[in-house]
Coordinates of C-alpha atoms in Angstrom, one line a residue:
X7 CA 37.7 21.4 -72.1
X8 CA 35.9 22.3 -68.9
X9 CA 32.0 22.1 -69.1
X10 CA 30.2 25.4 -68.5
X11 CA 28.2 25.3 -65.2
X12 CA 24.6 26.3 -65.5
X13 CA 23.0 28.2 -62.6
X14 CA 19.3 28.0 -61.5
X15 CA 18.0 31.5 -61.9
X16 CA 14.3 31.2 -62.3
X17 CA 11.5 28.7 -61.8
X18 CA 8.2 28.7 -63.5
X19 CA 5.7 27.2 -61.0
X20 CA 2.3 26.1 -62.5
X21 CA -0.8 25.9 -60.3
X22 CA -3.8 26.1 -62.6
X23 CA -6.7 25.5 -60.2
X24 CA -5.7 27.3 -57.0
X25 CA -3.6 30.3 -56.2
X26 CA -1.1 30.7 -53.3
X27 CA -3.0 33.9 -52.6
X28 CA -6.2 32.0 -51.7
X29 CA -7.1 31.3 -48.1
X30 CA -6.5 27.6 -47.3
X31 CA -9.3 25.7 -45.9
X32 CA -12.1 26.5 -48.3
X33 CA -12.8 25.9 -52.1
X34 CA -9.9 24.1 -53.7
X35 CA -7.4 25.9 -51.4
X36 CA -5.5 23.7 -49.0
X37 CA -2.1 22.2 -48.2
X38 CA -1.0 22.6 -51.8
X39 CA -1.4 26.4 -51.5
X40 CA 0.7 26.5 -48.4
X41 CA 3.4 24.3 -50.1
X42 CA 3.6 26.5 -53.2
X43 CA 3.8 29.7 -51.2
X44 CA 6.3 28.6 -48.6
X45 CA 8.6 26.9 -51.1
X46 CA 8.5 30.0 -53.4
X47 CA 9.6 32.2 -50.6
X48 CA 12.4 29.9 -49.5
X49 CA 13.7 29.5 -53.1
X50 CA 13.7 33.3 -53.4
X51 CA 15.8 33.5 -50.2
X52 CA 18.3 31.2 -52.0
X53 CA 18.5 33.6 -54.9
X54 CA 16.1 31.8 -57.2
X55 CA 13.3 33.8 -58.6
X56 CA 9.9 32.1 -58.8
X57 CA 7.0 33.0 -61.1
X58 CA 3.7 31.3 -60.2
X59 CA 1.1 30.9 -63.0
X60 CA -2.4 30.5 -61.8
X61 CA -5.9 31.0 -63.3
X62 CA -7.4 34.4 -62.9
X63 CA -10.7 34.1 -60.9
X64 CA -11.7 37.8 -60.7
X65 CA -11.6 40.7 -63.1
X66 CA -9.9 43.1 -60.7
X67 CA -7.0 40.8 -60.2
X68 CA -3.8 42.4 -61.7
X69 CA -2.0 40.4 -64.5
X70 CA 1.1 40.3 -62.2
X71 CA 1.4 40.6 -58.4
X72 CA 4.5 40.5 -56.2
X73 CA 3.8 38.0 -53.5
X74 CA 7.2 38.7 -51.8
X75 CA 10.6 39.8 -53.0
X76 CA 11.7 37.4 -55.8
X77 CA 8.2 35.8 -56.1
X78 CA 5.7 36.9 -58.7
X79 CA 2.1 35.6 -59.2
X80 CA 0.9 35.7 -62.8
X81 CA -2.9 35.6 -63.2
X82 CA -3.7 33.9 -66.5
X83 CA -7.1 34.5 -68.1
X84 CA -8.6 31.2 -69.0
X85 CA -12.3 30.9 -68.9
X86 CA -14.8 32.9 -66.8
X87 CA -13.7 35.2 -64.0
X88 CA -15.1 32.9 -61.3
X89 CA -14.2 29.8 -59.5
X90 CA -14.8 26.7 -61.6
X91 CA -15.3 23.1 -60.4
X92 CA -12.2 21.2 -61.2
X93 CA -14.2 19.0 -63.5
X94 CA -14.7 22.0 -65.8
X95 CA -11.0 23.1 -65.8
X96 CA -9.8 20.6 -68.5
X97 CA -11.8 22.6 -70.9
X98 CA -9.9 25.7 -70.1
X99 CA -6.4 24.3 -70.4
X100 CA -5.9 25.5 -74.0
X101 CA -6.6 29.1 -72.9
X102 CA -4.3 28.7 -69.9
X103 CA -1.4 27.2 -71.9
X104 CA -1.8 30.1 -74.4
X105 CA -1.5 32.6 -71.6
X106 CA 1.6 31.0 -70.1
X107 CA 3.4 30.8 -73.5
X108 CA 2.5 34.4 -74.2
X109 CA 4.0 35.5 -71.0
X110 CA 7.3 33.7 -71.7
X111 CA 7.4 35.1 -75.3
X112 CA 7.6 38.7 -73.9
X113 CA 11.1 38.0 -72.8
X114 CA 14.4 36.8 -74.3
X115 CA 14.7 33.0 -74.7
X116 CA 15.8 31.1 -71.7
X117 CA 13.8 33.1 -69.1
X118 CA 12.9 29.9 -67.2
X119 CA 15.4 27.2 -66.2
X120 CA 12.9 24.7 -64.9
X121 CA 9.1 24.2 -64.7
X122 CA 7.6 22.9 -61.4
X123 CA 3.9 21.8 -61.9
X124 CA 1.5 21.0 -59.1
X125 CA -1.4 18.6 -59.6
X126 CA -2.2 16.9 -62.9
X127 CA -3.9 19.8 -64.6
X128 CA -0.8 21.9 -64.1
X129 CA 1.3 18.9 -65.3
X130 CA -0.6 19.0 -68.6
X131 CA 0.3 22.7 -69.0
X132 CA 3.9 22.0 -67.9
X133 CA 4.1 19.2 -70.5
X134 CA 3.6 21.6 -73.5
X135 CA 5.8 24.4 -71.9
X136 CA 8.6 21.9 -71.4
X137 CA 8.5 21.1 -75.1
X138 CA 8.3 24.7 -76.3
X139 CA 11.0 26.1 -73.9
X140 CA 13.4 23.2 -73.8
X141 CA 13.6 23.0 -70.1
X142 CA 12.9 20.1 -67.6
X143 CA 9.5 19.5 -66.0
X144 CA 9.4 18.6 -62.4
X145 CA 6.0 17.6 -61.2
X146 CA 4.3 17.1 -57.8
X147 CA 1.1 15.1 -57.7
X148 CA -0.2 16.2 -54.3
X149 CA -3.0 13.8 -54.6
X150 CA -3.5 10.9 -57.1
X151 CA -6.7 9.6 -58.6
X152 CA -5.8 5.9 -58.3
X153 CA -4.9 6.3 -54.7
X154 CA -8.1 8.2 -54.0
X155 CA -10.2 5.7 -55.8
X156 CA -8.8 3.0 -53.6
X157 CA -9.7 4.8 -50.4
X158 CA -13.0 6.5 -51.1
X159 CA -15.2 7.8 -48.3
X160 CA -18.6 6.4 -48.1
X161 CA -20.9 8.2 -50.7
X162 CA -17.8 10.0 -52.2
X163 CA -17.5 10.0 -56.0
X164 CA -14.5 8.2 -57.7
X165 CA -12.1 10.3 -59.7
X166 CA -12.9 10.2 -63.5
X167 CA -11.0 8.3 -66.0
X168 CA -9.9 11.6 -67.7
X169 CA -7.9 12.4 -64.6
X170 CA -6.3 9.0 -64.5
X171 CA -5.2 9.3 -68.1
X172 CA -3.9 12.8 -67.5
X173 CA -1.9 11.6 -64.5
X174 CA -0.4 8.7 -66.5
X175 CA 0.6 11.1 -69.2
X176 CA 2.4 13.5 -66.7
X177 CA 4.2 10.6 -65.1
X178 CA 5.4 9.5 -68.4
X179 CA 6.6 12.9 -69.6
X180 CA 8.0 14.6 -66.5
X181 CA 11.8 14.7 -66.0
X182 CA 11.4 14.4 -62.2
X183 CA 8.5 13.4 -60.0
X184 CA 8.5 14.7 -56.5
X185 CA 6.9 12.5 -53.9
X186 CA 6.1 13.9 -50.4
X187 CA 7.0 10.6 -48.7
X188 CA 8.6 7.3 -49.6
X189 CA 5.0 5.7 -49.5
X190 CA 3.9 8.1 -52.2
X191 CA 7.0 7.3 -54.2
X192 CA 6.0 3.6 -54.0
X193 CA 2.5 4.5 -55.2
X194 CA 3.9 6.4 -58.2
X195 CA 6.1 3.4 -59.1
X196 CA 3.5 0.6 -58.5
X197 CA 0.3 2.3 -59.6
X198 CA 1.6 4.5 -62.4
X199 CA 4.7 2.7 -63.6
X200 CA 6.9 5.7 -62.8
X201 CA 10.7 5.2 -63.4
X202 CA 12.2 4.9 -60.0
X203 CA 15.3 6.8 -61.2
X204 CA 13.0 9.8 -61.9
X205 CA 11.2 9.8 -58.5
X206 CA 12.6 12.0 -55.7
X207 CA 11.3 12.0 -52.1
X208 CA 11.1 15.6 -50.6
X209 CA 9.2 16.0 -47.4
X210 CA 7.1 19.2 -47.1
X211 CA 7.7 21.4 -44.1
X212 CA 6.1 23.7 -41.6
X213 CA 6.6 27.4 -40.9
X214 CA 8.4 27.0 -37.5
X215 CA 8.2 30.8 -37.0
X216 CA 4.4 31.0 -37.1
X217 CA 3.6 27.5 -35.7
X218 CA 5.3 27.3 -32.4
X219 CA 4.3 26.8 -28.8
X220 CA 2.6 29.6 -26.8
X221 CA 0.2 30.0 -23.9
X222 CA -2.8 27.7 -24.2
X223 CA -4.8 29.9 -21.8
X224 CA -4.1 33.0 -23.8
X225 CA -5.1 31.2 -27.0
X226 CA -8.3 30.0 -25.5
X227 CA -9.1 33.5 -24.2
X228 CA -8.6 35.0 -27.7
X229 CA -10.8 32.3 -29.2
X230 CA -13.4 32.5 -26.5
X231 CA -13.0 28.9 -25.4
X232 CA -13.4 27.8 -21.7
X233 CA -10.2 27.5 -19.9
X234 CA -11.2 24.0 -18.5
X235 CA -12.5 22.6 -21.7
X236 CA -11.4 19.4 -23.4
X237 CA -10.9 20.7 -26.9
X238 CA -10.8 18.4 -29.9
X239 CA -9.8 20.2 -33.1
X240 CA -10.4 19.5 -36.8
X241 CA -8.7 21.8 -39.4
X242 CA -9.4 21.5 -43.2
X243 CA -11.8 21.6 -46.0
X244 CA -15.2 20.2 -45.1
X245 CA -15.5 17.3 -47.7
X246 CA -16.0 13.5 -47.5
X247 CA -12.2 12.9 -48.2
X248 CA -11.2 14.8 -45.0
X249 CA -13.9 12.9 -42.9
X250 CA -14.8 15.5 -40.3
X251 CA -18.1 13.5 -39.8
X252 CA -15.8 10.7 -38.3
X253 CA -14.8 13.1 -35.5
X254 CA -18.4 14.1 -34.8
X255 CA -19.6 10.5 -34.6
X256 CA -16.6 9.7 -32.4
X257 CA -17.5 12.5 -30.1
X258 CA -21.1 11.2 -29.9
X259 CA -19.7 7.8 -28.9
X260 CA -17.5 9.4 -26.3
X261 CA -20.4 11.1 -24.7
X262 CA -22.3 7.9 -24.5
X263 CA -19.4 6.3 -22.8
X264 CA -18.5 9.3 -20.6
X265 CA -21.6 11.5 -20.2
X266 CA -19.7 13.5 -17.6
X267 CA -17.6 15.0 -20.4
X268 CA -20.4 16.9 -21.9
X269 CA -20.1 20.0 -19.8
X270 CA -16.4 20.4 -20.8
X271 CA -16.1 18.8 -24.2
X272 CA -15.6 21.2 -27.3
X273 CA -15.3 19.8 -30.8
X274 CA -14.0 22.6 -33.0
X275 CA -14.0 22.4 -36.8
X276 CA -12.2 25.2 -38.6
X277 CA -12.7 25.2 -42.4
X278 CA -15.1 25.6 -45.2
X279 CA -17.0 23.4 -47.6
X280 CA -15.1 22.1 -50.6
X281 CA -15.2 19.7 -53.5
X282 CA -18.1 17.2 -53.0
X283 CA -18.8 18.9 -49.6
X284 CA -20.3 21.8 -51.6
X285 CA -23.4 19.7 -52.2
X286 CA -24.2 19.8 -48.5
X287 CA -22.6 23.0 -47.1
X288 CA -24.6 22.6 -43.8
X289 CA -23.7 18.9 -43.3
X290 CA -21.7 19.3 -40.0
X291 CA -24.5 21.4 -38.5
X292 CA -27.1 18.9 -39.5
X293 CA -25.0 16.0 -38.4
X294 CA -24.3 17.5 -35.0
X295 CA -28.0 18.1 -34.4
X296 CA -28.8 14.5 -35.6
X297 CA -26.2 13.1 -33.2
X298 CA -27.5 15.2 -30.4
X299 CA -24.1 17.0 -29.8
X300 CA -24.9 20.4 -31.3
X301 CA -24.1 21.9 -27.8
X302 CA -20.5 20.7 -28.0
X303 CA -19.7 21.5 -31.6
X304 CA -18.2 24.8 -32.6
X305 CA -17.9 25.7 -36.3
X306 CA -15.3 28.4 -37.4
X307 CA -14.5 29.6 -40.9
X308 CA -11.0 29.2 -42.5
X309 CA -8.4 31.2 -40.6
X310 CA -5.1 32.9 -41.5
X311 CA -1.9 31.3 -40.2
X312 CA -1.6 33.4 -37.0
X313 CA -5.2 32.6 -35.9
X314 CA -4.8 29.0 -37.0
X315 CA -1.8 28.7 -34.7
X316 CA -3.9 29.8 -31.9
X317 CA -6.5 27.1 -32.6
X318 CA -3.8 24.5 -32.5
X319 CA -2.4 25.9 -29.2
X320 CA -5.9 26.0 -27.7
X321 CA -6.6 22.4 -28.5
X322 CA -5.8 19.3 -26.4
X323 CA -5.7 17.2 -29.5
X324 CA -5.9 17.8 -33.3
X325 CA -7.8 15.1 -35.1
X326 CA -7.0 14.3 -38.7
X327 CA -9.4 11.4 -39.9
X328 CA -8.8 11.8 -43.6
X329 CA -9.3 8.8 -46.0
X330 CA -6.1 9.8 -47.7
X331 CA -3.4 12.5 -47.3
X332 CA -0.2 12.8 -49.5
X333 CA 1.4 14.3 -46.4
X334 CA -0.9 16.1 -43.9
X335 CA 0.4 19.6 -43.2
X336 CA -2.3 20.1 -40.6
X337 CA -0.8 17.3 -38.5
X338 CA 2.7 18.9 -38.7
X339 CA 1.4 22.4 -38.0
X340 CA -0.3 21.1 -34.8
X341 CA 2.7 19.3 -33.6
X342 CA 4.9 22.3 -34.1
X343 CA 2.5 24.2 -31.7
X344 CA 3.0 21.4 -29.1
X345 CA -0.4 19.8 -29.7
X346 CA -0.4 16.0 -30.3
X347 CA -2.4 14.5 -33.1
X348 CA -4.8 11.6 -33.6
X349 CA -4.7 10.7 -37.3
X350 CA -5.8 8.1 -39.8
X351 CA -3.0 5.6 -40.5
X352 CA -3.0 6.4 -44.2
X353 CA -0.6 7.9 -46.8
X354 CA 1.8 10.7 -45.6
X355 CA 0.2 10.8 -42.2
X356 CA 2.4 7.9 -41.2
X357 CA 5.3 10.1 -41.8
X358 CA 3.8 13.4 -40.4
X359 CA 2.9 11.6 -37.1
X360 CA 5.1 9.2 -35.1
X361 CA 2.6 6.7 -33.8
X362 CA 2.7 6.4 -30.0
X363 CA 5.4 9.1 -29.8
X364 CA 4.0 12.4 -31.2
X365 CA 0.5 11.3 -31.6
X366 CA -1.7 8.3 -32.3
X367 CA -2.5 6.7 -35.6
X368 CA -5.9 4.9 -36.0
X369 CA -6.6 2.1 -38.5
X370 CA -9.8 2.6 -40.4
X371 CA -12.6 5.0 -39.9
X372 CA -14.9 3.2 -37.4
X373 CA -16.2 6.0 -35.0
X374 CA -15.9 3.5 -32.1
X375 CA -12.2 3.1 -32.8
X376 CA -11.7 6.8 -32.9
X377 CA -13.7 7.3 -29.7
X378 CA -11.5 4.8 -27.9
X379 CA -8.3 6.5 -29.1
X380 CA -9.6 10.0 -28.0
X381 CA -10.9 8.7 -24.7
X382 CA -7.4 7.4 -24.0
X383 CA -6.1 11.0 -24.2
X384 CA -8.9 13.3 -23.0
X385 CA -8.3 14.1 -19.3
X386 CA -4.9 12.4 -19.3
X387 CA -2.6 15.3 -18.7
X388 CA 0.6 13.2 -18.3
X389 CA 0.1 11.2 -21.5
X390 CA -0.8 14.5 -23.4
X391 CA 2.3 16.2 -22.0
X392 CA 4.6 13.4 -23.1
X393 CA 3.1 13.4 -26.6
X394 CA 3.3 17.1 -26.8
X395 CA 7.0 17.1 -26.0
X396 CA 7.8 14.6 -28.6
X397 CA 5.5 16.4 -31.1
X398 CA 7.7 19.5 -30.8
X399 CA 10.8 17.4 -31.4
X400 CA 9.3 15.6 -34.4
X401 CA 8.0 18.8 -36.1
X402 CA 11.3 20.6 -35.6
X403 CA 12.8 18.3 -38.2
X404 CA 10.5 19.6 -40.9
X405 CA 11.4 23.1 -42.0
X406 CA 10.5 24.7 -45.3
X407 CA 14.1 25.8 -45.9
X408 CA 15.1 22.1 -45.9
X409 CA 12.3 21.3 -48.4
X410 CA 13.5 24.2 -50.8
X411 CA 17.1 23.1 -50.5
X412 CA 16.2 19.5 -51.5
X413 CA 14.0 20.7 -54.4
X414 CA 17.0 22.8 -55.7
X415 CA 18.9 19.5 -55.8
X416 CA 16.1 17.9 -57.8
X417 CA 15.9 20.8 -60.2
X418 CA 19.6 20.6 -60.7
X419 CA 19.6 16.9 -61.4
X420 CA 16.8 17.4 -63.9
X421 CA 18.6 20.2 -65.7
X422 CA 21.9 18.4 -65.7
X423 CA 20.3 15.3 -67.3
X424 CA 18.4 17.3 -69.9
X425 CA 21.4 19.6 -70.8
X426 CA 24.2 17.0 -70.0
X427 CA 26.1 19.7 -68.1
X428 CA 26.8 20.2 -64.4
X429 CA 24.5 22.6 -62.6
X430 CA 25.7 25.1 -60.1
X431 CA 23.5 24.6 -57.1
X432 CA 22.6 27.9 -55.4
X433 CA 23.8 28.4 -51.9

């Protein structure tokens, strides 16, 4: 007798601590927000509905909001209507889980075919929902405590044991673990004992419609940047993990080595304080003054994607000095705009940037090393042009549609294993 084929109709996406509606670059909003939003829209385009469960952080937020056709955001009341530090969120998980289960109970059984949780807190919620609904749990870590604790920035706080334990539990219970790169897959297997057969590598993507080349001069005009400037760009949350201080210190070294650059150098930092960076929200302003480079540093708030694309186009180089990145979407967005990247040789950045081809990878975080790498590019139009050309080629291979299609395969594999029936992959 032929087996009945099951189709993927609806995915429950769990994102406890940050909403895809939040502006990336401040608070807890970053690459994960972009990932969830872009994947949801691409899944909907494949005929798979997505419902995103996230914590309600304002009283006036509606219980359900349509993000785009086929994508709903469900705001779950769990704790006070305000942003909470992630350290406080484990205490709100019971309320969040209750809200998720109540939402599903309003419908006939079988509303969701698969759960995709993001970050360990969401994995804990997905764990219980999986058991109650009888559907597979697919989990993406995005960052891992054990990895972060091995690569701490100076003065940064290690991730607590509670998170380590929570991640270990999610790794044990998830039907599939999605790693952004093969190196992250290795970390899951080696540091967490994940079953290699349940780990799938799915590269994130970039919105190639928004992030694409355009006039550098026009972008600089819109951003009020000098046309003849040497622009070094940092984009991201202002916190020790992202290491914007390394860029500022490197810029100070550059000016010692090349004082003639001062009249044209612009170090632009686009983002807001986050995480441990909230303890010193004026860190970059103070550091720039201390280093004597306040005249070349320009700080800008987090920007929507269209404005962010202008920042990439306006820059000569985008600098990503993070101590760890599970992938590094900033590096990919920059390259898609035709701007090469100088990045730390860590984690997913080794995949996001082709060393010596689309950008330059730097070992360690010594400002002298970063200054040398940047001086090798500043004022070198031929080398920058060669890197920019290859950057476009490299980024073109990473589209969100390919990410979504690969995730559908992962979902189908998890469902087939759980139900022991073939799954009809949406096309």
